Tab-separated table of C-alpha atoms in Angstrom:
chain	number	residue	atom	x	y	z
K	1	MET	CA	-46.033	28.758	-6.009
K	2	ILE	CA	-48.709	29.593	-3.844
K	3	ASP	CA	-47.955	30.027	-0.235
K	4	VAL	CA	-50.392	30.169	2.275
K	5	GLU	CA	-50.183	31.595	5.984
K	6	THR	CA	-53.335	32.125	8.419
K	7	LYS	CA	-53.732	33.375	11.586
K	8	ILE	CA	-56.760	35.153	13.976
K	9	HIS	CA	-56.123	38.653	12.866
K	10	ASP	CA	-58.879	39.886	15.864
K	11	LYS	CA	-61.721	38.678	17.621
K	12	PHE	CA	-64.144	38.581	14.884
K	13	SER	CA	-62.217	37.829	11.581
K	14	ILE	CA	-59.346	35.576	10.329
K	15	GLU	CA	-56.632	36.243	8.033
K	16	PHE	CA	-55.245	34.046	5.204
K	17	LYS	CA	-51.869	35.614	4.007
K	18	ILE	CA	-51.567	34.110	0.349
K	19	GLY	CA	-48.269	34.489	-1.882
K	20	PHE	CA	-48.232	34.039	-5.438
K	21	SER	CA	-44.871	33.994	-6.800
K	22	GLY	CA	-43.903	32.511	-10.218
K	23	GLN	CA	-40.889	31.236	-11.908
K	24	GLU	CA	-38.228	34.189	-12.665
K	25	SER	CA	-37.917	32.602	-16.345
K	26	SER	CA	-41.562	32.876	-17.161
K	27	LYS	CA	-42.575	36.152	-18.593
K	28	LYS	CA	-46.199	35.491	-17.297
K	29	ASN	CA	-47.387	33.612	-14.085
K	30	ASP	CA	-51.001	32.077	-13.684
K	31	PHE	CA	-52.506	30.776	-10.636
K	32	SER	CA	-55.609	29.524	-9.254
K	33	LEU	CA	-57.088	29.304	-5.765
K	34	ASN	CA	-60.342	27.478	-5.255
K	35	SER	CA	-61.266	27.518	-1.738
K	36	TRP	CA	-64.547	25.443	-0.547
K	37	ILE	CA	-65.985	26.680	3.194
K	38	PHE	CA	-68.016	24.445	5.121
K	39	VAL	CA	-70.690	26.080	7.091
K	40	PRO	CA	-73.001	24.538	9.805
K	41	ASN	CA	-76.615	24.133	8.626
K	42	SER	CA	-77.158	25.785	11.908
K	43	LEU	CA	-76.096	29.361	10.777
K	44	ASP	CA	-78.890	29.480	8.315
K	45	VAL	CA	-76.101	30.324	5.245
K	46	ASN	CA	-77.562	29.951	1.479
K	47	LYS	CA	-77.954	31.792	-1.483
K	48	TYR	CA	-80.660	33.760	-0.179
K	49	THR	CA	-79.592	34.936	3.234
K	50	TYR	CA	-75.958	35.262	2.638
K	51	ASP	CA	-75.821	36.604	-1.023
K	52	LYS	CA	-72.456	38.144	-2.838
K	53	GLU	CA	-72.390	41.405	-1.772
K	54	ARG	CA	-72.455	40.610	2.184
K	55	PHE	CA	-69.678	37.663	1.373
K	56	TYR	CA	-67.660	40.048	-0.095
K	57	LYS	CA	-68.250	42.889	2.551
K	58	ASP	CA	-67.196	39.775	5.009
K	59	MET	CA	-64.146	38.711	2.905
K	60	ARG	CA	-61.953	41.489	2.185
K	61	SER	CA	-58.494	41.728	0.360
K	62	ASN	CA	-55.549	43.834	0.155
K	63	ILE	CA	-52.864	43.249	-2.573
K	64	ARG	CA	-49.537	44.250	-2.224
K	65	LEU	CA	-46.008	42.969	-3.387
K	66	ILE	CA	-44.125	40.345	-1.636
K	67	THR	CA	-41.484	41.944	0.788
K	68	PRO	CA	-37.954	41.415	-0.737
K	69	VAL	CA	-35.866	39.038	1.712
K	70	PHE	CA	-32.490	40.047	3.034
K	71	LYS	CA	-30.563	38.785	6.204
K	72	LEU	CA	-29.882	41.293	8.796
K	73	LYS	CA	-26.417	40.499	8.321
K	74	ASP	CA	-26.079	41.409	4.766
K	75	ILE	CA	-27.787	44.862	5.507
K	76	ALA	CA	-25.345	45.240	8.366
K	77	GLY	CA	-22.519	44.332	6.228
K	78	ASN	CA	-23.443	46.545	3.181
K	79	LYS	CA	-23.676	43.056	1.009
K	80	ALA	CA	-27.610	44.073	0.359
K	81	ILE	CA	-29.094	46.801	-1.559
K	82	PRO	CA	-31.759	48.537	0.915
K	83	LEU	CA	-29.545	50.774	2.897
K	84	ASN	CA	-27.228	51.722	-0.045
K	85	ASN	CA	-30.469	52.314	-1.945
K	86	VAL	CA	-31.302	54.952	0.933
K	87	LYS	CA	-27.929	56.367	0.582
K	88	THR	CA	-27.939	56.801	-3.460
K	89	SER	CA	-31.531	58.527	-3.324
K	90	PHE	CA	-30.585	60.763	-0.104
K	91	GLN	CA	-26.931	61.929	-2.306
K	92	ASN	CA	-29.253	62.806	-5.291
K	93	VAL	CA	-31.627	64.804	-3.227
K	94	LEU	CA	-28.711	66.632	-1.650
K	95	THR	CA	-27.563	67.150	-5.293
K	96	GLU	CA	-31.039	68.389	-6.658
K	97	ALA	CA	-34.096	68.510	-4.406
K	98	SER	CA	-36.615	68.059	-6.973
K	99	ASP	CA	-39.931	66.563	-6.984
K	100	LYS	CA	-38.791	63.355	-8.510
K	101	ASN	CA	-35.579	62.743	-6.177
K	102	LEU	CA	-37.751	63.482	-3.134
K	103	THR	CA	-40.585	60.980	-4.183
K	104	ASP	CA	-37.890	58.299	-4.986
K	105	LEU	CA	-36.385	59.076	-1.423
K	106	GLU	CA	-39.402	58.432	0.314
K	107	PHE	CA	-40.282	55.142	-1.592
K	108	GLN	CA	-36.670	54.001	-0.850
K	109	LEU	CA	-36.979	54.899	3.286
K	110	LYS	CA	-40.397	53.117	3.270
K	111	LEU	CA	-39.123	50.295	1.436
K	112	PHE	CA	-36.114	49.941	3.727
K	113	GLY	CA	-38.381	49.994	6.686
K	114	ALA	CA	-40.547	47.719	5.279
K	115	VAL	CA	-37.163	45.011	4.579
K	116	PHE	CA	-35.906	45.884	7.882
K	117	LYS	CA	-38.821	44.797	9.841
K	118	SER	CA	-38.782	41.586	7.756
K	119	ALA	CA	-35.259	40.855	8.404
K	120	VAL	CA	-35.955	41.369	12.425
K	121	ARG	CA	-38.713	39.354	12.670
K	122	ASP	CA	-37.254	36.301	10.881
K	123	SER	CA	-34.006	36.830	12.710
K	124	VAL	CA	-36.241	36.668	16.197
K	125	ASN	CA	-37.935	33.592	14.741
K	126	SER	CA	-35.174	31.758	14.084
K	127	ILE	CA	-33.864	32.732	17.549
K	128	LYS	CA	-36.513	31.414	19.437
K	129	ALA	CA	-36.963	28.084	17.311
K	130	GLY	CA	-33.261	27.732	18.452
K	131	ILE	CA	-33.367	28.585	22.162
K	132	ASN	CA	-32.630	25.526	23.437
K	133	GLY	CA	-29.541	24.817	20.779
K	134	PRO	CA	-25.992	24.956	21.740
K	135	ASP	CA	-25.652	28.353	19.485
K	136	ALA	CA	-28.302	30.539	21.160
K	137	SER	CA	-26.407	32.950	22.981
K	138	GLU	CA	-24.084	33.491	19.926
K	139	ASN	CA	-27.167	33.969	17.947
K	140	CYS	CA	-28.769	36.524	20.249
K	141	SER	CA	-25.066	38.299	20.257
K	142	ASP	CA	-24.997	38.310	16.660
K	143	TYR	CA	-28.509	39.801	16.187
K	144	ILE	CA	-27.874	42.707	19.047
K	145	ASP	CA	-24.531	43.595	16.961
K	146	ASP	CA	-26.383	43.280	13.215
K	147	VAL	CA	-29.459	45.550	14.617
K	148	SER	CA	-26.964	48.001	16.598
K	149	THR	CA	-24.822	48.250	13.084
K	150	ILE	CA	-28.001	49.113	11.011
K	151	LEU	CA	-29.501	51.275	13.213
K	152	GLU	CA	-26.065	53.425	13.995
K	153	GLU	CA	-25.377	53.852	10.163
K	154	TYR	CA	-28.999	54.648	9.445
K	155	ARG	CA	-29.156	57.171	12.084
K	156	ARG	CA	-25.713	58.540	10.467
K	157	LEU	CA	-27.832	59.534	7.654
K	158	TYR	CA	-30.839	60.721	9.775
K	159	SER	CA	-28.358	63.308	11.609
K	160	LEU	CA	-27.125	64.514	8.206
K	161	ALA	CA	-30.920	65.178	6.828
K	162	ARG	CA	-31.387	67.261	10.058
K	163	ASN	CA	-28.804	69.601	8.506
K	164	THR	CA	-30.868	69.526	5.348
K	165	LYS	CA	-33.504	72.165	4.162
K	166	ALA	CA	-34.661	70.484	1.220
K	167	GLY	CA	-38.335	69.594	1.300
K	168	ASN	CA	-39.472	67.563	4.521
K	169	ILE	CA	-36.632	65.387	4.313
K	170	MET	CA	-35.903	65.323	8.001
K	171	SER	CA	-39.781	64.121	8.826
K	172	LEU	CA	-39.465	61.225	5.980
K	173	PHE	CA	-36.300	59.951	7.643
K	174	ALA	CA	-37.707	60.421	11.104
K	175	PHE	CA	-40.832	58.648	10.300
K	176	THR	CA	-38.841	55.365	9.243
K	177	ASP	CA	-36.508	55.915	12.301
K	178	GLU	CA	-39.564	55.590	14.567
K	179	PHE	CA	-40.853	53.014	12.751
K	180	MET	CA	-37.515	51.150	13.164
K	181	SER	CA	-37.358	51.471	16.710
K	182	HIS	CA	-40.505	50.360	17.734
K	183	GLN	CA	-40.328	47.019	15.453
K	184	VAL	CA	-36.785	46.432	17.532
K	185	GLU	CA	-38.164	46.985	20.797
K	186	MET	CA	-41.590	45.186	20.474
K	187	ARG	CA	-39.749	41.988	18.674
K	188	THR	CA	-36.547	42.085	20.686
K	189	ILE	CA	-38.738	41.603	23.593
K	190	ARG	CA	-39.820	38.463	22.337
K	191	ILE	CA	-36.543	36.929	22.720
K	192	ILE	CA	-36.267	37.776	26.405
K	193	LYS	CA	-39.641	35.706	27.169
K	194	ALA	CA	-38.725	32.853	24.928
K	195	ILE	CA	-35.546	32.850	27.032
K	196	ASP	CA	-37.587	33.312	30.683
K	197	ARG	CA	-39.723	30.330	29.412
K	198	GLN	CA	-36.503	27.994	29.311
K	199	LYS	CA	-35.588	29.084	32.746
K	200	ASP	CA	-32.010	28.043	31.380
K	201	THR	CA	-29.123	29.965	33.523
K	202	SER	CA	-26.582	29.453	30.828
K	203	LEU	CA	-28.869	31.764	28.738
K	204	ASP	CA	-28.343	34.633	31.848
K	205	LYS	CA	-25.636	36.322	29.937
K	206	ALA	CA	-27.392	36.415	26.767
K	207	ARG	CA	-30.680	37.783	28.439
K	208	ARG	CA	-28.528	40.672	30.186
K	209	HIS	CA	-27.311	41.780	27.047
K	210	ILE	CA	-30.364	41.884	25.229
K	211	ALA	CA	-31.959	43.781	28.440
K	212	ASP	CA	-29.554	46.116	28.201
K	213	PHE	CA	-29.902	46.618	24.417
K	214	ILE	CA	-33.754	47.134	24.450
K	215	ILE	CA	-32.980	49.840	27.589
K	216	LYS	CA	-30.456	51.832	25.309
K	217	GLU	CA	-33.297	51.700	22.619
K	218	GLN	CA	-35.850	52.856	25.305
K	219	GLU	CA	-33.688	55.639	25.945
K	220	TYR	CA	-32.992	56.801	22.557
K	221	LYS	CA	-36.968	56.867	21.980
K	222	ARG	CA	-37.316	58.976	25.164
K	223	ARG	CA	-34.964	61.406	23.463
K	224	GLN	CA	-36.762	61.598	20.243
K	225	GLY	CA	-40.000	62.205	22.148
K	226	TYR	CA	-41.283	58.480	20.523
K	227	LYS	CA	-43.844	56.649	22.297
K	228	LEU	CA	-43.248	53.864	25.072
K	229	ALA	CA	-45.234	51.749	26.629
K	230	ALA	CA	-46.309	52.800	30.381
K	231	LYS	CA	-47.623	51.174	33.165
K	232	ASP	CA	-50.935	52.127	34.528
K	233	GLU	CA	-51.477	54.792	31.718
K	234	ASN	CA	-54.101	53.498	29.452
K	235	ASP	CA	-54.402	56.924	27.398
K	236	SER	CA	-50.572	56.830	26.676
K	237	ASN	CA	-50.778	53.332	25.753
K	238	LYS	CA	-53.528	53.987	23.635
K	239	GLU	CA	-51.734	56.731	21.750
K	240	LEU	CA	-48.747	54.191	21.345
K	241	LEU	CA	-50.740	51.350	19.536
K	242	PHE	CA	-52.879	54.095	17.444
K	243	ARG	CA	-49.104	55.661	16.495
K	244	ARG	CA	-47.357	52.179	15.780
K	245	SER	CA	-50.506	51.646	13.358
K	246	LEU	CA	-50.156	54.623	11.278
K	247	LEU	CA	-46.723	54.252	10.972
K	248	LYS	CA	-47.061	50.422	9.933
K	249	LYS	CA	-49.482	51.831	7.524
K	250	TYR	CA	-47.241	54.422	6.079
K	251	ILE	CA	-44.229	52.089	5.582
K	252	GLU	CA	-46.045	49.543	4.435
K	253	SER	CA	-47.843	51.317	1.606
K	254	SER	CA	-44.509	51.225	-0.709
K	255	LEU	CA	-45.837	47.712	-0.861
K	256	TYR	CA	-49.531	47.993	-1.667
K	257	LEU	CA	-50.664	48.100	-5.481
K	258	LYS	CA	-53.373	50.355	-7.186
K	259	ILE	CA	-56.539	48.494	-7.884
K	260	ASP	CA	-59.097	48.986	-10.189
K	261	LYS	CA	-62.243	47.179	-9.326
K	262	THR	CA	-64.707	46.132	-12.025
K	263	GLU	CA	-67.146	43.562	-13.006
K	264	ASP	CA	-65.518	40.896	-14.873
K	265	GLY	CA	-66.990	39.950	-18.049
K	266	ARG	CA	-69.387	42.790	-18.394
K	267	ALA	CA	-69.431	42.949	-21.959
K	268	ILE	CA	-70.077	39.753	-22.607
K	269	GLN	CA	-73.035	39.287	-20.059
K	270	GLN	CA	-74.662	42.483	-21.782
K	271	VAL	CA	-74.319	40.704	-25.201
K	272	SER	CA	-75.715	37.428	-23.949
K	273	PHE	CA	-78.877	39.703	-22.176
K	274	SER	CA	-79.192	41.318	-25.586
K	275	LEU	CA	-79.236	38.038	-27.499
K	276	ALA	CA	-81.711	36.723	-24.796
K	277	ALA	CA	-83.796	39.883	-25.362
K	278	GLY	CA	-83.676	39.294	-29.046
K	279	LEU	CA	-84.528	35.831	-28.817
K	280	ALA	CA	-87.603	36.289	-27.008
K	281	MET	CA	-88.905	39.002	-29.233
K	282	LEU	CA	-88.169	37.188	-32.113
K	283	VAL	CA	-90.597	34.711	-30.695
K	284	TYR	CA	-93.118	36.747	-29.870
K	285	SER	CA	-93.253	38.720	-33.398
K	286	LEU	CA	-93.430	35.278	-34.984
K	287	THR	CA	-96.337	34.130	-32.647
K	288	SER	CA	-98.246	37.575	-33.572
K	289	LEU	CA	-97.985	37.045	-37.238
K	290	ILE	CA	-99.358	33.578	-37.016
K	291	PHE	CA	-102.344	34.389	-34.938
K	292	GLN	CA	-103.030	37.576	-36.932
K	293	LYS	CA	-102.846	35.351	-40.267
K	294	HIS	CA	-104.753	32.555	-39.019
K	295	LEU	CA	-107.298	34.229	-36.433
K	296	GLY	CA	-108.052	37.473	-38.327
K	297	SER	CA	-111.502	37.116	-37.873
K	298	TYR	CA	-111.384	36.835	-34.128
K	299	PRO	CA	-110.075	40.025	-32.611
K	300	ALA	CA	-111.017	39.500	-29.042
K	301	LEU	CA	-109.247	35.587	-29.082
K	302	ILE	CA	-106.355	37.291	-30.920
K	303	PHE	CA	-105.966	39.953	-28.231
K	304	ILE	CA	-106.043	37.316	-25.358
K	305	LEU	CA	-103.552	35.241	-27.249
K	306	LEU	CA	-101.343	38.251	-27.972
K	307	VAL	CA	-101.172	39.116	-24.000
K	308	ALA	CA	-100.154	35.425	-23.143
K	309	ALA	CA	-97.583	35.450	-25.887
K	310	TYR	CA	-95.926	38.559	-24.286
K	311	VAL	CA	-95.945	37.027	-21.133
K	312	LEU	CA	-94.234	34.083	-22.659
K	313	LYS	CA	-91.928	36.431	-23.943
K	314	ASP	CA	-91.006	37.833	-20.647
K	315	ARG	CA	-90.602	34.323	-19.330
K	316	ILE	CA	-88.474	33.296	-22.454
K	317	LYS	CA	-86.140	36.218	-21.754
K	318	ASP	CA	-85.747	35.551	-18.084
K	319	LEU	CA	-85.093	31.818	-18.911
K	320	THR	CA	-82.544	32.529	-21.500
K	321	ARG	CA	-80.658	35.115	-19.374
K	322	TRP	CA	-80.409	32.632	-16.735
K	323	MET	CA	-79.444	29.712	-19.126
K	324	PHE	CA	-76.493	32.176	-20.650
K	325	ALA	CA	-75.947	33.166	-17.065
K	326	GLN	CA	-74.753	29.573	-15.968
K	327	LYS	CA	-72.861	28.938	-18.923
K	328	LEU	CA	-70.698	32.125	-18.279
K	329	LYS	CA	-70.662	31.612	-14.519
K	330	ASP	CA	-67.722	29.035	-15.034
K	331	LYS	CA	-65.263	30.994	-17.149
K	332	TYR	CA	-66.066	34.461	-15.963
K	333	PHE	CA	-65.988	35.501	-12.009
K	334	ASP	CA	-67.922	38.168	-10.110
K	335	ILE	CA	-65.123	40.947	-10.024
K	336	ARG	CA	-61.744	41.737	-11.892
K	337	ASN	CA	-59.264	43.800	-9.865
K	338	ASP	CA	-56.608	45.002	-12.241
K	339	ILE	CA	-53.305	45.575	-10.096
K	340	SER	CA	-50.837	48.331	-11.354
K	341	ILE	CA	-47.418	50.020	-10.314
K	342	LYS	CA	-47.115	53.559	-11.730
K	343	LYS	CA	-50.118	53.355	-13.762
K	344	LYS	CA	-48.564	50.364	-15.511
K	345	LYS	CA	-50.424	47.385	-15.070
K	346	ILE	CA	-48.635	44.491	-14.168
K	347	GLY	CA	-51.296	41.938	-13.736
K	348	TRP	CA	-54.991	41.166	-12.312
K	349	VAL	CA	-56.969	38.914	-9.403
K	350	LYS	CA	-60.569	37.637	-10.275
K	351	GLU	CA	-62.875	36.473	-7.489
K	352	GLY	CA	-65.765	34.589	-7.965
K	353	MET	CA	-68.583	33.315	-5.296
K	354	ASP	CA	-71.356	30.477	-5.536
K	355	PHE	CA	-73.259	28.059	-3.467
K	356	ILE	CA	-72.854	24.436	-4.550
K	357	SER	CA	-74.220	21.089	-3.346
K	358	ASP	CA	-72.088	18.023	-2.585
K	359	GLU	CA	-72.234	16.607	-5.683
K	360	LYS	CA	-70.304	19.377	-7.057
K	361	VAL	CA	-67.230	19.002	-5.017
K	362	PRO	CA	-64.549	17.301	-5.962
K	363	ALA	CA	-63.803	13.595	-4.375
K	364	GLU	CA	-60.405	14.642	-3.027
K	365	ILE	CA	-61.984	17.781	-1.419
K	366	MET	CA	-64.358	15.770	0.422
K	367	ARG	CA	-62.024	13.326	1.451
K	368	LEU	CA	-60.256	16.368	3.149
K	369	ARG	CA	-63.242	17.489	4.654
K	370	ASN	CA	-63.652	14.201	6.560
K	371	ARG	CA	-67.162	14.028	7.669
K	372	SER	CA	-67.789	11.414	10.495
K	373	GLN	CA	-70.750	8.745	9.750
K	374	LEU	CA	-72.922	10.885	12.275
K	375	GLU	CA	-72.786	14.088	9.927
K	376	THR	CA	-73.054	11.981	6.826
K	377	ASN	CA	-76.051	10.140	7.751
K	378	ASN	CA	-77.778	13.002	9.208
K	379	ASP	CA	-80.552	14.143	6.833
K	380	PHE	CA	-80.707	17.562	8.683
K	381	PHE	CA	-76.990	18.252	8.934
K	382	GLU	CA	-76.950	19.617	5.102
K	383	GLU	CA	-73.570	21.585	5.641
K	384	LYS	CA	-73.693	24.388	3.259
K	385	ILE	CA	-70.699	25.013	0.966
K	386	ILE	CA	-69.410	27.958	-0.299
K	387	LEU	CA	-66.924	27.762	-3.260
K	388	TYR	CA	-64.657	31.150	-3.443
K	389	ARG	CA	-62.508	31.179	-6.666
K	390	LYS	CA	-59.782	33.490	-7.470
K	391	LYS	CA	-57.755	33.383	-10.610
K	392	VAL	CA	-54.235	35.350	-10.561
K	393	SER	CA	-52.089	36.737	-13.546
K	394	ILE	CA	-49.053	38.349	-12.950
K	395	ASP	CA	-46.654	39.649	-16.030
K	396	ASN	CA	-43.063	39.498	-14.267
K	397	GLU	CA	-41.616	41.326	-17.082
K	398	MET	CA	-43.570	44.499	-15.995
K	399	LEU	CA	-42.930	43.719	-12.347
K	400	LYS	CA	-39.027	43.986	-12.511
K	401	ASN	CA	-39.047	46.740	-14.905
K	402	HIS	CA	-39.998	49.354	-12.019
K	403	TYR	CA	-37.727	48.596	-9.292
K	404	ASP	CA	-34.498	47.380	-8.891
K	405	TYR	CA	-35.295	45.037	-6.218
K	406	ASP	CA	-35.967	41.935	-6.967
K	407	PHE	CA	-39.824	41.213	-6.376
K	408	LYS	CA	-40.903	37.620	-6.059
K	409	GLY	CA	-44.769	38.198	-6.712
K	410	ILE	CA	-47.547	39.270	-4.791
K	411	ASN	CA	-49.487	38.962	-1.618
K	412	ASP	CA	-53.114	38.673	-1.286
K	413	ILE	CA	-54.277	39.686	2.285
K	414	SER	CA	-57.690	38.472	2.684
K	415	ARG	CA	-59.450	38.821	6.093
K	416	PHE	CA	-63.056	37.138	6.718
K	417	ASN	CA	-64.888	38.190	9.169
K	418	ILE	CA	-67.772	36.550	11.170
K	419	ASN	CA	-69.577	39.400	13.061
K	420	TYR	CA	-72.701	38.777	10.241
K	421	LEU	CA	-72.223	34.754	11.039
K	422	LYS	CA	-72.247	35.238	14.898
K	423	LYS	CA	-75.660	36.818	15.216
K	424	ARG	CA	-76.971	33.454	13.935
K	425	MET	CA	-75.166	31.462	16.771
K	426	ASP	CA	-76.729	30.446	20.127
K	427	ASN	CA	-75.521	31.406	23.799
K	428	PRO	CA	-71.751	30.653	23.956
K	429	ILE	CA	-72.020	28.924	27.278
K	430	VAL	CA	-74.799	26.195	28.138
K	431	PRO	CA	-75.949	24.630	31.369
K	432	VAL	CA	-75.314	21.021	31.604
K	433	ASP	CA	-76.862	18.740	34.553
K	434	TYR	CA	-75.842	15.651	35.827
K	435	LEU	CA	-75.559	13.466	38.614
K	436	ASP	CA	-72.495	13.050	41.097
K	437	GLU	CA	-71.782	10.176	42.825
K	438	SER	CA	-73.743	11.534	45.635
K	439	MET	CA	-76.561	11.373	43.747
K	440	GLU	CA	-76.844	15.286	43.848
K	441	VAL	CA	-77.715	17.032	40.804
K	442	LYS	CA	-75.103	19.278	39.916
K	443	THR	CA	-74.895	21.638	37.304
K	444	VAL	CA	-71.640	22.709	35.105
K	445	SER	CA	-71.414	25.131	32.380
K	446	ALA	CA	-70.424	23.707	28.591
K	447	GLU	CA	-69.181	25.906	25.936
K	448	ARG	CA	-71.262	25.762	22.385
K	449	VAL	CA	-69.080	26.303	19.140
K	450	TYR	CA	-69.282	26.218	15.862
K	451	THR	CA	-66.954	24.931	13.244
K	452	LEU	CA	-66.337	26.334	9.590
K	453	ILE	CA	-63.838	24.001	7.499
K	454	PHE	CA	-62.050	26.381	5.085
K	455	ILE	CA	-60.163	23.535	2.156
K	456	LEU	CA	-57.973	25.602	-0.196
K	457	GLN	CA	-56.888	23.858	-3.534
K	458	CYS	CA	-53.930	26.078	-4.550
K	459	VAL	CA	-52.572	25.673	-8.554
K	460	ALA	CA	-49.521	26.642	-9.774
K	461	GLY	CA	-48.194	25.700	-13.574
K	462	ASP	CA	-48.386	21.769	-13.070
K	463	SER	CA	-48.211	22.055	-9.030
K	464	VAL	CA	-51.457	21.096	-7.106
K	465	GLN	CA	-51.710	21.512	-3.604
K	466	TYR	CA	-54.399	21.239	-0.463
K	467	LYS	CA	-54.579	23.417	2.388
K	468	ALA	CA	-56.907	22.581	5.170
K	469	PHE	CA	-58.148	24.719	8.018
K	470	ARG	CA	-60.689	24.449	10.885
K	471	MET	CA	-62.135	27.676	12.457
K	472	THR	CA	-63.806	27.105	15.865
K	473	ALA	CA	-65.818	29.937	17.210
K	474	ASN	CA	-68.710	31.253	19.222
K	475	ARG	CA	-70.903	34.287	19.573
K	476	ASP	CA	-67.939	35.298	21.583
K	477	GLY	CA	-65.654	35.450	18.594
K	478	ILE	CA	-63.068	33.074	17.203
K	479	ILE	CA	-61.618	30.666	19.408
K	480	SER	CA	-58.885	29.057	17.377
K	481	ILE	CA	-57.680	28.283	13.430
K	482	ASP	CA	-56.028	25.242	13.146
């Protein structure tokens, strides 16, 4: 299965979170993801102005394991392995503070923090979605109880770690604790915001319960010396965001995979180029022999013809290399990313990018593009189309042999940056004149926007799905992604 989520990551980039998860019964799972990007002609994007190197600078990817899914209630009730794994690993360190045991504890703490974050996020989203329902207050109460139980149990271990002199064990617990505290405060506040939007007095009690919990957590953060948001303190808030970012990267590093990036099909390409050079040399040699045999008495003419044959040889070599490149393009990609865990390869991701014409776009994709009649009949419209291909292969057995967690697959998090494109956009605000009812000329402001269409074809086994997104932007940045 291929799951696609998209969002605006920042003012100038959109994020595609693409999950590749296969069938557990399969030893190996293969996926294909083809993306057609339709770019307005006015941005002057083509293979000469926007080459592969520029594209891959703008389209950057990170690959990580899909976070194992656990419910808060299961973690709190000791029915799930995350917290139990931390306890076991901690006990191993107390028994023997070896480098191996300390490394395993750090990994288990990071992964527990990542699992906790996902569980809190899912619970908060569920509460927000059902905020109008009859069980809203009960769901809020259950959420607070579960989070409180997990934090208390974890911090009990943290207090034990403070009395341990083994390595940097206290710091390891502290980083995960601070990360969890920030996540709880930040995401729980979103429940209060959802309640406030409802203006429903029946939720007042639930709101007070949640607010009391947040205040209690903020007091804990002050005692621990963790950063808190503060009114009119820009420097402090800047440090808070920086700290949150560092902790997020630290915790989620347990999920990121090692990537070895190489040029795909390099050996085949070199062989094809050698064959092209050999063919060109063969033509030149045969031509030289023929000229010398039949025109031996005309040395000046032979010289001129040999120079012409030499020039022809270079053209034959270039033409043959181009023909080989075109034949190999569909089979081989630009980049091959080998992904591994603990130096053990678990799969690969290949990427390829090319500009293509309308004629090479499948009919189903053009139907989804759904150009208007004006666009279709406009000879100067000439929308440019980028085909961005991905091929993914995951070895399920290798993936499952490393950890006792049930990892379903990998997430490919790709971010497309429009900074290069925005330089080619016109002024974002344009004056428009009109005549009002009193026959006076008035001027209003109109926003000039550009639209990029992304159509994704997701192929997993026999399943084929299509996803279509419209990104609206101007020179000031991305406005929306629908």
